[in-house]
Amino acid sequence: MSSIDPTAISRTRSPDLISGYRLEKLVGTGGMGEVHKATQLSLGRTVAVKLLNAELAKDPSFIARFQKEAAALAALSHPNVVSIVDKGKTDVTYYLVMEFVDGPSLRELIRAPQFDVFGALRRMLEICRAIEYAHGRGVIHRDLKPENILLDQQAGGIAKVSDFGLASFLEDASPSSRYALTSTHVSMGTLSYMAPEQRVDAKNADARADIFSLGVILYEWLTGEVPMGTFDPPSQRKPGLDRRLDAIVTRCLKPDPDDRYPSVTALIADLELLVPGSLPSMLPVKLTRVQRIKAGVSKVVRFTAQAAAVLMVLAASFVLGTAFYLSGERERRERNDERKTPRSPGAAIMELTLKEKTKQSAPSDVQTSPAHRSLTLGEGPDAQSILSTGRAVSFEDKSLVFPWQDDEPVGRVRVDVTNRDGDILSLKARLLAEAPPPTWDRRLGDMMKLYQPLPSPSVAMLLTGTSGRYVALVHNGVGEPLRLEWDLGERRGTMLGMEAPKPKADPVAPGAESPKADPTAPDAESPKVEPVALELTVDAEGRLEAFMGTGKARRVLFEPLVLGTGWVEQFGDAPFPGFGCLDAICRISGITYVVKQSPPGGTTAPVPTPLPPPVKTVAVAVPAKAVVPKKAPPPPPKKQPARPAPKNGKRR
């Protein structure tokens, strides 16, 4: 291999060195060459041009490695992987043209004094998804380190993996024969981030070597140090970290590849549990020829069944057409057609106005004090007014129920609380959404929508202000992610959280055989679906949070939605608690609404517990001292008329 001229990298380049591109500025250098910011003249866009060092351009092995990086990038198209634009050759060297990432590397972010755990884990998920995608396309990076991960500021700071110069292709990938550059028992990569087996034999290292490198990056990001030899868990190096990270990092850094995560997908599954609001990842699956044939046969069978069903529906609709028109089915079908445009459940529920409302009273228990007001709905000696619109509601067994109504799929209720002054708020309830009954009308309507997914049953907990402003915590049924939606004028958005818990089957007694499902049984029992305990809270600083579960099982669903100290103004008025139901039978129980006023001058603690006792002591003690001394002196003057005692003495 030729030696590298130390001045070759810093030498000034001619702007028109490469035809079709104008070199603007040198932005980085490395062992193989240099990277320039450039302009693609045909499109006028900014790109990055990577030039192979002129001395290395004479070495066939480095030329092949350069071509290998181009082949690896050409095989990948992912938002978290730097994309390739072009490649070519000049009179003296070779070049690659890639997208220009305007932002720092991960190394600069790790060295920054500020540290955001959730931000780090979110970007770590982006890096893992890029490597997961590369492995699915048969590409192993083999040189993962903070310097090879760039943060695109124009795209919101998302991570992009670059520098695939040492990548290898799996045996079943086509470029393996063209770019099998690594020899057996040769170490390639950056030593601190290399897996033990890669240091001994880089050629035979598989995708689990990248998992080791991801573990080193995560450990360094969390603690600021690279793990060497026997290392302390991250939570010991930096107190306050989630201890579940210890197990994730330790498993990534196992010396034996068989003890690590079997795939990046398994690593992502554990990381997603620690990142509120993260979207579940999808593994790119490579189908074999047999699987592709099976999928094609299944598609043909499914299409045939659907075609037969369509013919049956057409025949049935011809016979029952008159009945549909007479019963108003045509009007309902037109309304369903209008709802084909995808809408979020919260927006669909809030479209119902309270102009055509029904007012009714519900049993409740109201507790009030100067700075505190709580309301328990469903039981108690008091009567609470509620306003409903859309579907009718009723109270059954201490629960607010939206029964199914064929001509009205949406219902909404507002609890008409009179005193809502306060800047600390909590709304709790147990929510259950069940699918509507499978009537013949619904079955026939569903058959007519073979190519349109049926709407999910939804039940929502609401905080509603004026002019349609709201925050909604939506439960879309078992197995579906919980949603937090908000529309507060100029601020609106949606966050997805963890899935609602699935029902648990009854345990089987020891020694007893599990009962087998009988397909002929008309009423086969399924595990009972339990309501989900949900909670919305807003503290005095305007941090809106959502929780699932109670007691020790209480878990945060999303990242806090920071509204600020003037959060009430964003609703237009103090928000009303409420509930909504969409395409479901909904049951809401355990409804508790609490509103508090934070003490003046104390905004650091959301619930100031030390202040109430002194206030109560003063309120009780001052009247006692003011009343007792005033009533005690009057008796002595009344006893003074008893002075005739001296006269009695004279009688003696």
mmCIF file of N, CA, C and O in Angstrom, residues 354-432:
data_model
loop_
_atom_site.group_PDB
_atom_site.id
_atom_site.type_symbol
_atom_site.label_atom_id
_atom_site.label_comp_id
_atom_site.label_asym_id
_atom_site.label_seq_id
_atom_site.Cartn_x
_atom_site.Cartn_y
_atom_site.Cartn_z
ATOM 1 N N LEU A 354 -72.789 20.992 20.842
ATOM 2 C CA LEU A 354 -73.744 20.843 21.938
ATOM 3 C C LEU A 354 -74.999 21.694 21.726
ATOM 4 O O LEU A 354 -75.707 22.009 22.677
ATOM 5 N N LYS A 355 -75.268 22.095 20.452
ATOM 6 C CA LYS A 355 -76.460 22.895 20.189
ATOM 7 C C LYS A 355 -77.725 22.061 20.398
ATOM 8 O O LYS A 355 -78.686 22.495 21.014
ATOM 9 N N GLU A 356 -77.719 20.834 19.849
ATOM 10 C CA GLU A 356 -78.858 19.945 20.056
ATOM 11 C C GLU A 356 -78.515 18.990 21.196
ATOM 12 O O GLU A 356 -78.182 17.826 20.993
ATOM 13 N N LYS A 357 -78.562 19.507 22.404
ATOM 14 C CA LYS A 357 -78.092 18.749 23.555
ATOM 15 C C LYS A 357 -79.262 18.235 24.385
ATOM 16 O O LYS A 357 -80.373 18.750 24.328
ATOM 17 N N THR A 358 -78.970 17.186 25.151
ATOM 18 C CA THR A 358 -79.923 16.635 26.109
ATOM 19 C C THR A 358 -79.337 16.804 27.501
ATOM 20 O O THR A 358 -78.205 16.366 27.749
ATOM 21 N N LYS A 359 -80.097 17.437 28.382
ATOM 22 C CA LYS A 359 -79.615 17.688 29.731
ATOM 23 C C LYS A 359 -80.244 16.679 30.680
ATOM 24 O O LYS A 359 -81.444 16.445 30.644
ATOM 25 N N GLN A 360 -79.421 16.060 31.499
ATOM 26 C CA GLN A 360 -79.912 15.121 32.488
ATOM 27 C C GLN A 360 -79.012 15.177 33.709
ATOM 28 O O GLN A 360 -77.904 15.724 33.649
ATOM 29 N N SER A 361 -79.484 14.628 34.808
ATOM 30 C CA SER A 361 -78.704 14.638 36.041
ATOM 31 C C SER A 361 -78.205 13.240 36.338
ATOM 32 O O SER A 361 -78.810 12.244 35.938
ATOM 33 N N ALA A 362 -77.083 13.184 37.052
ATOM 34 C CA ALA A 362 -76.461 11.912 37.388
ATOM 35 C C ALA A 362 -76.063 11.944 38.855
ATOM 36 O O ALA A 362 -75.700 12.999 39.385
ATOM 37 N N PRO A 363 -76.110 10.802 39.541
ATOM 38 C CA PRO A 363 -75.673 10.765 40.937
ATOM 39 C C PRO A 363 -74.191 11.097 41.037
ATOM 40 O O PRO A 363 -73.386 10.699 40.194
ATOM 41 N N SER A 364 -73.841 11.847 42.086
ATOM 42 C CA SER A 364 -72.443 12.258 42.227
ATOM 43 C C SER A 364 -72.149 12.547 43.681
ATOM 44 O O SER A 364 -73.048 12.646 44.525
ATOM 45 N N ASP A 365 -70.861 12.692 43.959
ATOM 46 C CA ASP A 365 -70.383 13.069 45.289
ATOM 47 C C ASP A 365 -69.437 14.252 45.092
ATOM 48 O O ASP A 365 -68.384 14.113 44.463
ATOM 49 N N VAL A 366 -69.810 15.416 45.607
ATOM 50 C CA VAL A 366 -69.027 16.639 45.410
ATOM 51 C C VAL A 366 -68.392 17.039 46.726
ATOM 52 O O VAL A 366 -69.071 17.116 47.763
ATOM 53 N N GLN A 367 -67.080 17.260 46.701
ATOM 54 C CA GLN A 367 -66.339 17.745 47.866
ATOM 55 C C GLN A 367 -65.721 19.089 47.487
ATOM 56 O O GLN A 367 -65.019 19.192 46.470
ATOM 57 N N THR A 368 -65.960 20.117 48.311
ATOM 58 C CA THR A 368 -65.454 21.454 47.991
ATOM 59 C C THR A 368 -64.719 22.037 49.184
ATOM 60 O O THR A 368 -64.999 21.710 50.340
ATOM 61 N N SER A 369 -63.753 22.911 48.868
ATOM 62 C CA SER A 369 -63.032 23.715 49.852
ATOM 63 C C SER A 369 -62.562 24.961 49.123
ATOM 64 O O SER A 369 -62.666 25.046 47.894
ATOM 65 N N PRO A 370 -62.019 25.964 49.825
ATOM 66 C CA PRO A 370 -61.606 27.196 49.128
ATOM 67 C C PRO A 370 -60.638 26.972 47.975
ATOM 68 O O PRO A 370 -60.679 27.699 46.994
ATOM 69 N N ALA A 371 -59.740 25.992 48.086
ATOM 70 C CA ALA A 371 -58.729 25.800 47.033
ATOM 71 C C ALA A 371 -58.808 24.424 46.400
ATOM 72 O O ALA A 371 -57.876 23.998 45.739
ATOM 73 N N HIS A 372 -59.922 23.719 46.606
ATOM 74 C CA HIS A 372 -59.982 22.340 46.116
ATOM 75 C C HIS A 372 -61.437 21.986 45.824
ATOM 76 O O HIS A 372 -62.336 22.344 46.580
ATOM 77 N N ARG A 373 -61.658 21.272 44.716
ATOM 78 C CA ARG A 373 -62.999 20.790 44.380
ATOM 79 C C ARG A 373 -62.852 19.451 43.683
ATOM 80 O O ARG A 373 -62.078 19.324 42.728
ATOM 81 N N SER A 374 -63.559 18.435 44.195
ATOM 82 C CA SER A 374 -63.505 17.112 43.580
ATOM 83 C C SER A 374 -64.918 16.622 43.310
ATOM 84 O O SER A 374 -65.859 16.928 44.057
ATOM 85 N N LEU A 375 -65.051 15.848 42.237
ATOM 86 C CA LEU A 375 -66.346 15.333 41.810
ATOM 87 C C LEU A 375 -66.181 13.871 41.436
ATOM 88 O O LEU A 375 -65.328 13.512 40.619
ATOM 89 N N THR A 376 -66.986 13.008 42.078
ATOM 90 C CA THR A 376 -67.037 11.590 41.732
ATOM 91 C C THR A 376 -68.392 11.328 41.099
ATOM 92 O O THR A 376 -69.438 11.536 41.732
ATOM 93 N N LEU A 377 -68.391 10.872 39.845
ATOM 94 C CA LEU A 377 -69.627 10.718 39.078
ATOM 95 C C LEU A 377 -70.047 9.254 39.057
ATOM 96 O O LEU A 377 -69.212 8.360 38.878
ATOM 97 N N GLY A 378 -71.358 9.019 39.287
ATOM 98 C CA GLY A 378 -71.884 7.666 39.228
ATOM 99 C C GLY A 378 -72.478 7.193 40.526
ATOM 100 O O GLY A 378 -73.278 6.258 40.548
ATOM 101 N N GLU A 379 -72.094 7.816 41.634
ATOM 102 C CA GLU A 379 -72.652 7.445 42.927
ATOM 103 C C GLU A 379 -72.475 8.614 43.880
ATOM 104 O O GLU A 379 -71.573 9.433 43.716
ATOM 105 N N GLY A 380 -73.368 8.685 44.895
ATOM 106 C CA GLY A 380 -73.276 9.750 45.876
ATOM 107 C C GLY A 380 -74.611 10.441 46.067
ATOM 108 O O GLY A 380 -75.574 10.242 45.313
ATOM 109 N N PRO A 381 -74.676 11.318 47.075
ATOM 110 C CA PRO A 381 -75.955 11.964 47.413
ATOM 111 C C PRO A 381 -76.288 13.171 46.554
ATOM 112 O O PRO A 381 -77.412 13.658 46.595
ATOM 113 N N ASP A 382 -75.319 13.693 45.791
ATOM 114 C CA ASP A 382 -75.550 14.912 45.027
ATOM 115 C C ASP A 382 -76.030 14.589 43.607
ATOM 116 O O ASP A 382 -75.889 13.462 43.129
ATOM 117 N N ALA A 383 -76.571 15.605 42.938
ATOM 118 C CA ALA A 383 -77.017 15.476 41.537
ATOM 119 C C ALA A 383 -76.146 16.373 40.667
ATOM 120 O O ALA A 383 -76.018 17.564 40.933
ATOM 121 N N GLN A 384 -75.534 15.801 39.653
ATOM 122 C CA GLN A 384 -74.654 16.541 38.758
ATOM 123 C C GLN A 384 -75.272 16.602 37.364
ATOM 124 O O GLN A 384 -75.714 15.588 36.824
ATOM 125 N N SER A 385 -75.268 17.783 36.781
ATOM 126 C CA SER A 385 -75.826 17.973 35.441
ATOM 127 C C SER A 385 -74.820 17.554 34.380
ATOM 128 O O SER A 385 -73.633 17.891 34.470
ATOM 129 N N ILE A 386 -75.271 16.805 33.377
ATOM 130 C CA ILE A 386 -74.434 16.432 32.227
ATOM 131 C C ILE A 386 -75.198 16.767 30.955
ATOM 132 O O ILE A 386 -76.421 16.683 30.903
ATOM 133 N N LEU A 387 -74.440 17.153 29.915
ATOM 134 C CA LEU A 387 -75.016 17.491 28.612
ATOM 135 C C LEU A 387 -74.533 16.466 27.602
ATOM 136 O O LEU A 387 -73.330 16.226 27.476
ATOM 137 N N SER A 388 -75.450 15.833 26.872
ATOM 138 C CA SER A 388 -75.085 14.832 25.875
ATOM 139 C C SER A 388 -75.603 15.264 24.512
ATOM 140 O O SER A 388 -76.617 15.954 24.401
ATOM 141 N N THR A 389 -74.899 14.830 23.476
ATOM 142 C CA THR A 389 -75.308 15.097 22.103
ATOM 143 C C THR A 389 -74.937 13.906 21.248
ATOM 144 O O THR A 389 -74.040 13.127 21.595
ATOM 145 N N GLY A 390 -75.617 13.750 20.107
ATOM 146 C CA GLY A 390 -75.397 12.563 19.292
ATOM 147 C C GLY A 390 -76.159 11.403 19.884
ATOM 148 O O GLY A 390 -77.380 11.413 19.998
ATOM 149 N N ARG A 391 -75.433 10.381 20.309
ATOM 150 C CA ARG A 391 -76.051 9.200 20.871
ATOM 151 C C ARG A 391 -76.526 9.442 22.306
ATOM 152 O O ARG A 391 -75.880 10.171 23.069
ATOM 153 N N ALA A 392 -77.644 8.842 22.694
ATOM 154 C CA ALA A 392 -78.165 8.965 24.052
ATOM 155 C C ALA A 392 -77.279 8.193 25.019
ATOM 156 O O ALA A 392 -76.607 7.216 24.644
ATOM 157 N N VAL A 393 -77.243 8.624 26.301
ATOM 158 C CA VAL A 393 -76.430 7.974 27.325
ATOM 159 C C VAL A 393 -77.319 7.621 28.507
ATOM 160 O O VAL A 393 -78.415 8.151 28.680
ATOM 161 N N SER A 394 -76.813 6.718 29.342
ATOM 162 C CA SER A 394 -77.528 6.323 30.546
ATOM 163 C C SER A 394 -76.523 5.885 31.593
ATOM 164 O O SER A 394 -75.341 5.670 31.287
ATOM 165 N N PHE A 395 -76.982 5.786 32.851
ATOM 166 C CA PHE A 395 -76.145 5.289 33.936
ATOM 167 C C PHE A 395 -76.632 3.908 34.341
ATOM 168 O O PHE A 395 -77.803 3.716 34.662
ATOM 169 N N GLU A 396 -75.705 2.927 34.280
ATOM 170 C CA GLU A 396 -76.004 1.552 34.642
ATOM 171 C C GLU A 396 -74.916 1.035 35.561
ATOM 172 O O GLU A 396 -73.739 1.007 35.187
ATOM 173 N N ASP A 397 -75.300 0.639 36.754
ATOM 174 C CA ASP A 397 -74.363 0.064 37.713
ATOM 175 C C ASP A 397 -73.157 0.987 37.921
ATOM 176 O O ASP A 397 -71.993 0.586 37.788
ATOM 177 N N LYS A 398 -73.441 2.266 38.208
ATOM 178 C CA LYS A 398 -72.427 3.288 38.494
ATOM 179 C C LYS A 398 -71.552 3.612 37.293
ATOM 180 O O LYS A 398 -70.483 4.199 37.440
ATOM 181 N N SER A 399 -71.955 3.221 36.106
ATOM 182 C CA SER A 399 -71.159 3.450 34.893
ATOM 183 C C SER A 399 -71.944 4.300 33.904
ATOM 184 O O SER A 399 -73.160 4.142 33.754
ATOM 185 N N LEU A 400 -71.225 5.187 33.214
ATOM 186 C CA LEU A 400 -71.798 5.961 32.120
ATOM 187 C C LEU A 400 -71.729 5.112 30.855
ATOM 188 O O LEU A 400 -70.648 4.672 30.459
ATOM 189 N N VAL A 401 -72.879 4.852 30.221
ATOM 190 C CA VAL A 401 -72.948 3.899 29.104
ATOM 191 C C VAL A 401 -73.459 4.610 27.853
ATOM 192 O O VAL A 401 -74.450 5.349 27.898
ATOM 193 N N PHE A 402 -72.732 4.368 26.729
ATOM 194 C CA PHE A 402 -73.211 4.773 25.407
ATOM 195 C C PHE A 402 -73.712 3.505 24.714
ATOM 196 O O PHE A 402 -72.934 2.772 24.109
ATOM 197 N N PRO A 403 -75.014 3.185 24.771
ATOM 198 C CA PRO A 403 -75.515 1.994 24.062
ATOM 199 C C PRO A 403 -75.457 2.203 22.550
ATOM 200 O O PRO A 403 -75.418 3.334 22.069
ATOM 201 N N TRP A 404 -75.437 1.094 21.815
ATOM 202 C CA TRP A 404 -75.321 1.190 20.352
ATOM 203 C C TRP A 404 -76.605 1.737 19.750
ATOM 204 O O TRP A 404 -77.712 1.440 20.185
ATOM 205 N N GLN A 405 -76.420 2.560 18.724
ATOM 206 C CA GLN A 405 -77.547 3.163 18.015
ATOM 207 C C GLN A 405 -77.197 3.171 16.533
ATOM 208 O O GLN A 405 -76.239 3.820 16.111
ATOM 209 N N ASP A 406 -77.940 2.403 15.716
ATOM 210 C CA ASP A 406 -77.585 2.189 14.317
ATOM 211 C C ASP A 406 -77.490 3.491 13.522
ATOM 212 O O ASP A 406 -76.631 3.631 12.646
ATOM 213 N N ASP A 407 -78.364 4.435 13.810
ATOM 214 C CA ASP A 407 -78.396 5.653 13.008
ATOM 215 C C ASP A 407 -77.483 6.754 13.552
ATOM 216 O O ASP A 407 -77.461 7.850 13.011
ATOM 217 N N GLU A 408 -76.744 6.494 14.628
ATOM 218 C CA GLU A 408 -75.852 7.519 15.176
ATOM 219 C C GLU A 408 -74.614 6.849 15.778
ATOM 220 O O GLU A 408 -74.640 6.346 16.895
ATOM 221 N N PRO A 409 -73.501 6.798 15.022
ATOM 222 C CA PRO A 409 -72.303 6.113 15.529
ATOM 223 C C PRO A 409 -71.503 6.915 16.547
ATOM 224 O O PRO A 409 -70.604 6.379 17.178
ATOM 225 N N VAL A 410 -71.791 8.224 16.706
ATOM 226 C CA VAL A 410 -70.966 9.079 17.555
ATOM 227 C C VAL A 410 -71.807 9.608 18.714
ATOM 228 O O VAL A 410 -72.979 9.964 18.541
ATOM 229 N N GLY A 411 -71.209 9.675 19.878
ATOM 230 C CA GLY A 411 -71.849 10.274 21.046
ATOM 231 C C GLY A 411 -70.828 11.030 21.875
ATOM 232 O O GLY A 411 -69.642 10.689 21.882
ATOM 233 N N ARG A 412 -71.309 12.070 22.546
ATOM 234 C CA ARG A 412 -70.398 12.888 23.347
ATOM 235 C C ARG A 412 -71.134 13.411 24.574
ATOM 236 O O ARG A 412 -72.322 13.751 24.510
ATOM 237 N N VAL A 413 -70.431 13.479 25.697
ATOM 238 C CA VAL A 413 -70.988 13.957 26.959
ATOM 239 C C VAL A 413 -70.050 14.993 27.553
ATOM 240 O O VAL A 413 -68.821 14.836 27.490
ATOM 241 N N ARG A 414 -70.629 16.071 28.095
ATOM 242 C CA ARG A 414 -69.858 17.059 28.843
ATOM 243 C C ARG A 414 -70.420 17.134 30.257
ATOM 244 O O ARG A 414 -71.627 17.304 30.442
ATOM 245 N N VAL A 415 -69.534 16.981 31.248
ATOM 246 C CA VAL A 415 -69.946 17.118 32.638
ATOM 247 C C VAL A 415 -70.020 18.612 32.935
ATOM 248 O O VAL A 415 -69.002 19.310 32.910
ATOM 249 N N ASP A 416 -71.217 19.114 33.221
ATOM 250 C CA ASP A 416 -71.443 20.556 33.333
ATOM 251 C C ASP A 416 -71.034 21.051 34.724
ATOM 252 O O ASP A 416 -71.869 21.453 35.543
ATOM 253 N N VAL A 417 -69.723 21.006 34.993
ATOM 254 C CA VAL A 417 -69.200 21.446 36.287
ATOM 255 C C VAL A 417 -69.309 22.965 36.366
ATOM 256 O O VAL A 417 -68.947 23.684 35.427
ATOM 257 N N THR A 418 -69.796 23.463 37.499
ATOM 258 C CA THR A 418 -70.006 24.915 37.617
ATOM 259 C C THR A 418 -68.743 25.646 38.065
ATOM 260 O O THR A 418 -68.413 26.706 37.555
ATOM 261 N N ASN A 419 -68.002 25.097 39.008
ATOM 262 C CA ASN A 419 -66.794 25.759 39.527
ATOM 263 C C ASN A 419 -65.567 25.048 38.976
ATOM 264 O O ASN A 419 -65.256 23.934 39.373
ATOM 265 N N ARG A 420 -64.876 25.712 38.033
ATOM 266 C CA ARG A 420 -63.702 25.091 37.409
ATOM 267 C C ARG A 420 -62.456 25.936 37.580
ATOM 268 O O ARG A 420 -61.487 25.787 36.842
ATOM 269 N N ASP A 421 -62.474 26.856 38.543
ATOM 270 C CA ASP A 421 -61.326 27.728 38.742
ATOM 271 C C ASP A 421 -60.196 26.937 39.390
ATOM 272 O O ASP A 421 -60.391 26.274 40.413
ATOM 273 N N GLY A 422 -59.012 27.027 38.816
ATOM 274 C CA GLY A 422 -57.837 26.337 39.339
ATOM 275 C C GLY A 422 -56.825 26.118 38.245
ATOM 276 O O GLY A 422 -57.144 26.169 37.055
ATOM 277 N N ASP A 423 -55.599 25.856 38.649
ATOM 278 C CA ASP A 423 -54.543 25.617 37.661
ATOM 279 C C ASP A 423 -53.897 24.248 37.837
ATOM 280 O O ASP A 423 -52.871 23.959 37.239
ATOM 281 N N ILE A 424 -54.492 23.371 38.665
ATOM 282 C CA ILE A 424 -54.056 21.984 38.809
ATOM 283 C C ILE A 424 -55.280 21.109 38.576
ATOM 284 O O ILE A 424 -56.311 21.307 39.223
ATOM 285 N N LEU A 425 -55.183 20.155 37.679
ATOM 286 C CA LEU A 425 -56.365 19.410 37.239
ATOM 287 C C LEU A 425 -56.040 17.932 37.121
ATOM 288 O O LEU A 425 -54.923 17.553 36.746
ATOM 289 N N SER A 426 -57.024 17.087 37.433
ATOM 290 C CA SER A 426 -56.879 15.637 37.273
ATOM 291 C C SER A 426 -58.225 15.046 36.874
ATOM 292 O O SER A 426 -59.252 15.363 37.481
ATOM 293 N N LEU A 427 -58.229 14.208 35.839
ATOM 294 C CA LEU A 427 -59.435 13.515 35.381
ATOM 295 C C LEU A 427 -59.109 12.035 35.249
ATOM 296 O O LEU A 427 -58.217 11.661 34.487
ATOM 297 N N LYS A 428 -59.811 11.194 36.028
ATOM 298 C CA LYS A 428 -59.569 9.754 36.019
ATOM 299 C C LYS A 428 -60.854 9.025 35.637
ATOM 300 O O LYS A 428 -61.953 9.477 35.955
ATOM 301 N N ALA A 429 -60.690 7.865 34.987
ATOM 302 C CA ALA A 429 -61.838 7.022 34.660
ATOM 303 C C ALA A 429 -61.329 5.681 34.156
ATOM 304 O O ALA A 429 -60.161 5.533 33.784
ATOM 305 N N ARG A 430 -62.235 4.712 34.142
ATOM 306 C CA ARG A 430 -61.942 3.391 33.572
ATOM 307 C C ARG A 430 -62.780 3.250 32.301
ATOM 308 O O ARG A 430 -64.010 3.311 32.357
ATOM 309 N N LEU A 431 -62.109 3.069 31.153
ATOM 310 C CA LEU A 431 -62.763 3.123 29.853
ATOM 311 C C LEU A 431 -62.785 1.746 29.199
ATOM 312 O O LEU A 431 -61.795 0.993 29.278
ATOM 313 N N LEU A 432 -63.883 1.439 28.541
ATOM 314 C CA LEU A 432 -64.028 0.179 27.814
ATOM 315 C C LEU A 432 -64.787 0.444 26.515
ATOM 316 O O LEU A 432 -65.857 1.054 26.525
#
